[in-house]
Amino acid sequence: MRSGLEVLLDDPRSLRGARVALLCNHTAVDRQLRHAVDRLQAVGVNLVRLFAPEHGVRATAQDMEGVGEQRDPVSGLPVVSLYGNDAASLHPQAVHLADVDVLLFDIQDIGARYYTYQASLGFAMQAAGPLGKKVVVLDRPNPIDGVTVEGNVVHPGFESFVGAFPIAVRHGMTVGELARYFQRFCGVPCEVDVVRCEGWERSRWFDEGDLPWVYPSPNMPTLETATLYPGMCLVEATNLSEGRGTTRPFHLVGAPWLDPQRVVAEAEASAARCGLEGVAFRPAAFVPGFQKHARQPCRGMEVHLVDRRRVHTLLLGMVALEACRNADPARFGWRAEPYEFVSHVPAIDLLTGDTACREALESGGSLRAVLDGWEADRTAFLARRAEVLLY
């Protein structure tokens, strides 16, 4: 496989004479792990500015940690942060695009709606379009395949940085395809070019090609983590730790008060009730390094991925929440702090895009019925999505 960056570097004449800004992070590398900034400057592209997504250009910041404007320590280029201390910071400002002709985007996404890089792409398009600036997406494969689609779309009133556009939770698209989707179906009036990656087929997983895996964010170390993330990210919306700062983030879930054996028993029972396959559960103890219960011994369970092609990852996350809630209903709770700059809507509703999942968990309702209720959304999304696919 070849990334869009490598394809562009074969013939960069389209950028000749243009003033170029690059929205990127540390994943913007070629197969020799050379960064896009170095490669583009080496072929004469006039880079005037970098835009940094959540975690920063070099991925040194944790999740929901604001980053200020700075200079890139490697290239010396000015860096405009698109993740500061308020919601306004998520959007590029006109002053930062005034001396730019083309905005390049090169970031490895992981295929989940809550993963904020694709929201930053959409917001950049919203800013660039009215100013007459072109956006060029250097495409990369969807690492967890481009076929599987899970979940509903974000409903009106539930929009946030983890649900900025009405796409499915596990969307099965590349960032280039998402840019086309935002342009066509989300009212984003922006001129967009996509430099396609080569050699990727929709059914292929990232490890079935030969591009190097660069962890896309500080707590996304492996492809297996990325596979579990569309479901296990739901743990963020609770008072449980998702294992941040351990070697198994999003595999682990726990809290200081949980009984591991009971959690696993509840998870196995929940999985059996709703037909979840492809995973196994193990009692576990761990000490998170960051965020909830940081540096406190936690107990709970570890999710083991047994068959990535059989597991419904969103259902897995719901099963994990149901198991922990049933294991200790008195101490299980929803996140009380603001989430991605939103405080008036529960974090679980922001992640799932409506109230159905939370209400089912609170009432003891059927998780399978929640998925069935989202099926009309998924079917409609699939029809729209088909119009913008590139591979």
XYZ file of C-alpha atoms in Angstrom:
391
model
C 0.000 0.000 0.000
C 1.022 3.612 -0.529
C -0.323 6.555 1.428
C -1.654 9.715 -0.163
C 1.495 11.479 1.047
C 3.700 9.114 -0.938
C 1.496 9.491 -4.019
C 1.643 13.294 -3.809
C 5.417 13.249 -3.449
C 5.663 11.439 -6.798
C 4.382 14.614 -8.442
C 4.085 17.672 -6.171
C 3.657 20.124 -9.066
C 0.059 20.873 -8.043
C 1.460 22.707 -5.001
C 4.111 24.647 -6.886
C 3.910 28.354 -6.080
C 1.195 27.834 -3.455
C 1.389 28.904 0.155
C 0.584 25.725 2.038
C -0.543 24.984 5.582
C -0.466 21.415 6.879
C -2.926 19.982 9.421
C -1.006 16.979 10.692
C 0.404 15.066 13.600
C 3.154 12.507 14.110
C 1.356 9.913 11.929
C 2.035 11.937 8.756
C 4.974 9.810 7.668
C 6.056 7.812 4.646
C 7.010 4.145 4.785
C 10.536 5.072 5.868
C 8.937 6.988 8.790
C 10.058 10.355 7.422
C 7.630 13.107 8.397
C 5.500 14.960 5.846
C 7.002 18.315 6.866
C 10.494 17.131 5.957
C 9.394 15.402 2.775
C 7.295 18.308 1.510
C 9.964 20.898 2.221
C 12.559 18.697 0.515
C 10.599 18.829 -2.759
C 10.119 22.588 -2.591
C 6.626 22.909 -1.102
C 6.248 26.294 0.614
C 4.952 25.360 4.072
C 3.979 28.476 5.999
C 2.183 27.013 8.994
C 1.175 23.832 10.779
C -2.209 23.167 12.344
C -2.224 20.734 15.266
C -5.188 18.480 16.165
C -5.942 17.137 19.633
C -2.738 15.836 21.295
C -0.554 18.219 19.235
C 1.677 17.868 16.177
C 4.014 15.500 18.011
C 1.311 13.786 20.166
C 2.740 14.929 23.478
C -0.585 15.949 25.102
C -3.120 13.642 26.730
C -6.807 13.532 25.775
C -8.801 16.692 26.541
C -5.567 18.534 27.384
C -5.478 21.989 25.826
C -2.451 22.943 23.736
C -1.435 26.516 23.021
C 0.170 28.095 19.948
C 3.872 27.368 19.635
C 6.661 26.675 17.190
C 7.356 23.162 16.059
C 10.649 22.208 17.718
C 11.791 20.219 14.705
C 10.904 22.414 11.708
C 10.614 25.775 13.426
C 7.279 26.394 11.696
C 4.538 28.182 13.630
C 1.906 25.816 15.000
C -1.726 26.797 15.451
C -3.447 24.521 17.939
C -6.912 23.270 17.047
C -7.425 21.954 20.562
C -7.183 24.647 23.207
C -9.206 25.437 26.290
C -12.635 26.132 24.800
C -14.879 25.044 21.935
C -13.904 28.052 19.805
C -10.316 26.773 19.696
C -11.422 23.728 17.687
C -12.024 25.869 14.607
C -9.310 27.510 12.470
C -9.587 31.291 12.484
C -9.604 33.388 9.311
C -6.412 35.168 10.363
C -4.554 31.846 10.313
C -5.712 31.123 6.764
C -5.237 34.598 5.315
C -1.757 33.865 3.932
C -2.605 30.292 2.877
C -3.680 29.076 -0.555
C -3.964 25.337 0.181
C -4.645 23.479 3.412
C -3.227 19.960 3.382
C -4.537 17.292 5.764
C -2.464 14.220 6.621
C -3.431 12.292 9.767
C -4.037 8.585 10.339
C -7.620 8.123 11.547
C -8.882 4.898 13.168
C -12.437 4.664 11.840
C -14.569 5.759 14.813
C -16.826 8.830 15.038
C -15.543 9.819 18.463
C -11.925 9.919 17.302
C -11.588 13.651 16.889
C -9.214 13.960 13.932
C -12.010 13.685 11.368
C -13.968 16.391 13.221
C -10.906 18.651 12.932
C -10.890 17.953 9.195
C -14.555 18.926 8.917
C -14.063 22.101 10.952
C -11.053 23.031 8.809
C -13.180 22.605 5.691
C -15.875 24.820 7.221
C -13.276 27.529 7.828
C -11.472 27.214 4.503
C -14.477 27.057 2.184
C -15.919 30.568 2.686
C -12.412 32.023 2.309
C -11.871 30.326 -1.048
C -9.099 28.094 0.254
C -8.712 24.604 -1.158
C -8.406 21.590 1.151
C -6.313 18.659 -0.064
C -6.624 15.397 1.879
C -3.697 12.995 1.701
C -5.643 9.810 2.221
C -4.729 6.818 4.340
C -6.448 3.439 4.858
C -9.158 2.931 7.428
C -7.157 0.592 9.694
C -10.143 -1.409 11.017
C -11.458 -2.134 7.492
C -13.665 -0.111 5.178
C -16.615 -2.510 5.131
C -17.933 -2.774 8.678
C -20.415 -0.069 9.714
C -21.940 0.034 13.203
C -24.307 2.273 15.099
C -26.493 5.275 14.541
C -25.722 8.826 13.442
C -25.607 11.824 15.771
C -29.091 13.262 16.239
C -29.765 17.029 16.399
C -28.999 18.430 19.831
C -26.266 15.881 20.545
C -23.500 17.386 18.424
C -20.052 17.810 19.968
C -16.393 17.337 19.130
C -16.913 13.566 19.504
C -19.972 13.730 17.252
C -19.587 16.758 15.025
C -21.180 15.315 11.898
C -23.991 12.785 11.271
C -21.925 9.688 10.552
C -22.139 6.195 12.049
C -20.071 5.287 15.101
C -17.901 2.856 13.161
C -18.149 4.453 9.759
C -15.925 2.286 7.546
C -14.545 5.256 5.601
C -11.186 6.880 4.963
C -10.610 10.530 5.839
C -10.700 11.374 2.142
C -14.115 9.785 1.817
C -15.277 11.569 4.953
C -14.213 14.906 3.440
C -16.370 14.129 0.406
C -19.221 13.137 2.723
C -18.972 16.374 4.714
C -18.983 18.352 1.479
C -21.932 16.539 -0.033
C -24.202 15.760 2.897
C -23.227 18.053 5.776
C -23.439 21.460 4.158
C -19.682 22.102 4.122
C -19.083 24.309 1.047
C -15.406 23.706 0.428
C -13.312 22.771 -2.590
C -11.761 19.414 -1.727
C -9.231 17.276 -3.541
C -8.348 13.802 -2.287
C -4.986 12.269 -3.111
C -5.947 8.624 -2.935
C -3.836 5.994 -1.267
C -2.887 3.096 -3.511
C -3.184 -0.642 -3.020
C -5.847 -0.580 -0.304
C -9.059 -2.560 -0.677
C -12.078 -1.970 1.556
C -11.958 -5.389 3.179
C -8.310 -5.066 4.199
C -7.132 -4.311 7.715
C -4.084 -2.178 8.322
C -1.856 -5.133 9.161
C -2.738 -6.748 5.832
C -0.694 -4.075 4.063
C 2.895 -2.918 4.419
C 2.562 0.607 5.797
C 4.167 1.125 9.225
C 1.826 1.471 12.205
C 2.435 4.705 14.098
C 0.280 4.963 17.207
C -2.297 7.653 16.262
C -2.677 9.086 19.783
C -1.039 8.528 23.187
C -3.544 5.856 24.273
C -3.947 4.119 20.916
C -0.854 1.906 20.885
C -1.930 -0.947 18.613
C -4.308 -1.930 15.857
C -6.084 -4.186 18.346
C -6.736 -1.152 20.562
C -8.161 0.685 17.567
C -10.428 -2.287 16.837
C -11.942 -2.214 20.331
C -12.179 1.572 20.532
C -15.555 2.125 18.779
C -17.155 0.285 21.688
C -14.800 0.598 24.622
C -14.571 4.373 24.274
C -18.012 4.439 25.913
C -16.231 3.832 29.216
C -15.065 7.457 29.015
C -18.666 8.482 29.781
C -18.615 6.768 33.191
C -16.798 7.006 36.520
C -14.750 3.937 35.508
C -11.200 3.954 34.183
C -10.584 2.794 30.620
C -6.961 2.019 31.462
C -5.322 5.242 30.277
C -1.622 5.266 30.955
C -1.382 1.461 30.986
C -0.152 -0.771 28.190
C -3.762 -1.910 27.563
C -5.951 1.193 27.256
C -9.504 0.436 26.084
C -8.920 -3.244 26.809
C -9.160 -2.583 30.540
C -12.136 -1.265 32.479
C -12.323 -0.912 36.222
C -12.505 1.118 39.404
C -11.132 0.762 42.951
C -14.406 -0.699 44.234
C -15.288 -3.298 41.579
C -15.238 -7.064 42.140
C -13.380 -8.540 39.115
C -15.006 -11.969 39.231
C -18.471 -10.473 39.414
C -17.769 -8.067 36.556
C -16.586 -10.910 34.328
C -19.604 -13.048 35.227
C -21.916 -10.167 34.382
C -20.061 -9.506 31.100
C -20.342 -13.148 30.040
C -24.046 -13.186 30.896
C -24.689 -9.943 29.023
C -22.750 -11.168 25.983
C -24.781 -14.373 25.940
C -28.077 -12.462 26.162
C -27.344 -10.198 23.210
C -25.279 -12.551 21.058
C -21.915 -10.789 21.336
C -19.127 -12.910 19.841
C -15.422 -12.600 19.128
C -14.180 -11.524 22.585
C -13.369 -13.062 25.961
C -13.202 -11.472 29.401
C -10.621 -11.890 32.166
C -10.619 -10.576 35.755
C -7.949 -7.892 35.934
C -6.220 -5.398 38.223
C -4.341 -2.328 37.001
C -3.178 1.160 37.953
C -4.203 3.921 35.495
C -1.569 6.507 34.734
C -3.943 9.290 33.706
C -7.453 10.634 34.118
C -9.973 8.773 36.276
C -8.492 6.991 39.312
C -4.977 7.908 38.200
C -2.311 6.107 40.252
C -4.960 4.230 42.239
C -5.229 0.430 42.142
C -8.292 -0.522 40.112
C -10.045 -3.841 39.645
C -12.323 -4.937 36.852
C -11.762 -6.836 33.649
C -9.674 -7.017 30.511
C -11.266 -7.573 27.105
C -9.410 -10.041 24.887
C -10.071 -9.817 21.168
C -10.536 -13.361 19.887
C -11.935 -12.766 16.389
C -11.936 -9.221 15.046
C -14.211 -10.130 12.144
C -16.968 -11.487 14.402
C -17.071 -8.921 17.185
C -19.614 -6.095 17.068
C -17.403 -3.500 18.705
C -20.132 -1.012 19.634
C -22.172 -3.759 21.272
C -19.037 -4.792 23.164
C -18.805 -1.346 24.752
C -22.442 -1.491 25.795
C -21.929 -4.945 27.285
C -18.935 -3.661 29.274
C -21.006 -0.837 30.736
C -23.909 -3.141 31.558
C -21.568 -5.582 33.273
C -19.958 -2.940 35.471
C -23.310 -1.364 36.316
C -24.869 -4.707 37.254
C -21.800 -5.690 39.269
C -22.079 -2.631 41.511
C -25.147 -0.514 40.691
C -24.765 1.652 43.800
C -21.314 2.923 42.820
C -21.478 2.875 39.020
C -22.085 6.370 37.710
C -22.059 8.524 34.599
C -19.324 11.072 34.076
C -20.224 14.270 35.959
C -17.522 16.573 34.556
C -17.848 18.493 31.250
C -16.923 16.379 28.256
C -15.269 17.934 25.202
C -16.425 21.407 26.319
C -20.059 20.299 26.760
C -21.687 20.241 30.193
C -25.439 20.272 29.497
C -25.646 16.846 27.794
C -24.398 13.624 29.441
C -21.165 12.361 27.936
C -22.745 8.990 27.122
C -25.410 10.729 25.031
C -22.754 12.745 23.202
C -20.849 9.577 22.362
C -23.862 7.564 21.250
C -25.653 10.470 19.572
C -28.973 10.095 21.397
C -30.406 8.833 24.705
C -31.254 5.235 23.766
C -28.136 3.527 25.134
C -28.181 5.370 28.460
C -31.892 4.811 28.960
C -31.582 1.091 28.241
C -28.707 0.720 30.699
C -30.551 2.673 33.390
C -33.764 0.692 32.981
C -32.300 -2.758 32.385
C -33.534 -2.749 28.798
C -32.285 -4.913 25.940
C -28.984 -3.854 24.377
C -29.887 -5.727 21.202
C -33.090 -3.666 21.030
C -30.969 -0.503 21.135
C -28.995 -1.695 18.112
C -32.207 -2.640 16.339
C -33.544 0.849 17.009
C -30.456 2.349 15.395
C -30.690 0.183 12.282
C -32.741 2.688 10.256
C -30.034 5.300 10.869
C -27.327 2.869 9.820
C -29.163 1.859 6.649
C -29.730 5.470 5.591
C -26.093 6.283 6.318
C -24.938 3.348 4.189
C -26.926 4.689 1.222
C -25.397 8.177 1.520
C -21.944 6.801 2.156
C -22.056 4.720 -1.025
C -22.163 7.922 -3.099
C -18.775 9.186 -1.900
C -16.663 6.046 -1.569
C -13.364 6.051 -3.469
C -12.189 2.451 -3.095
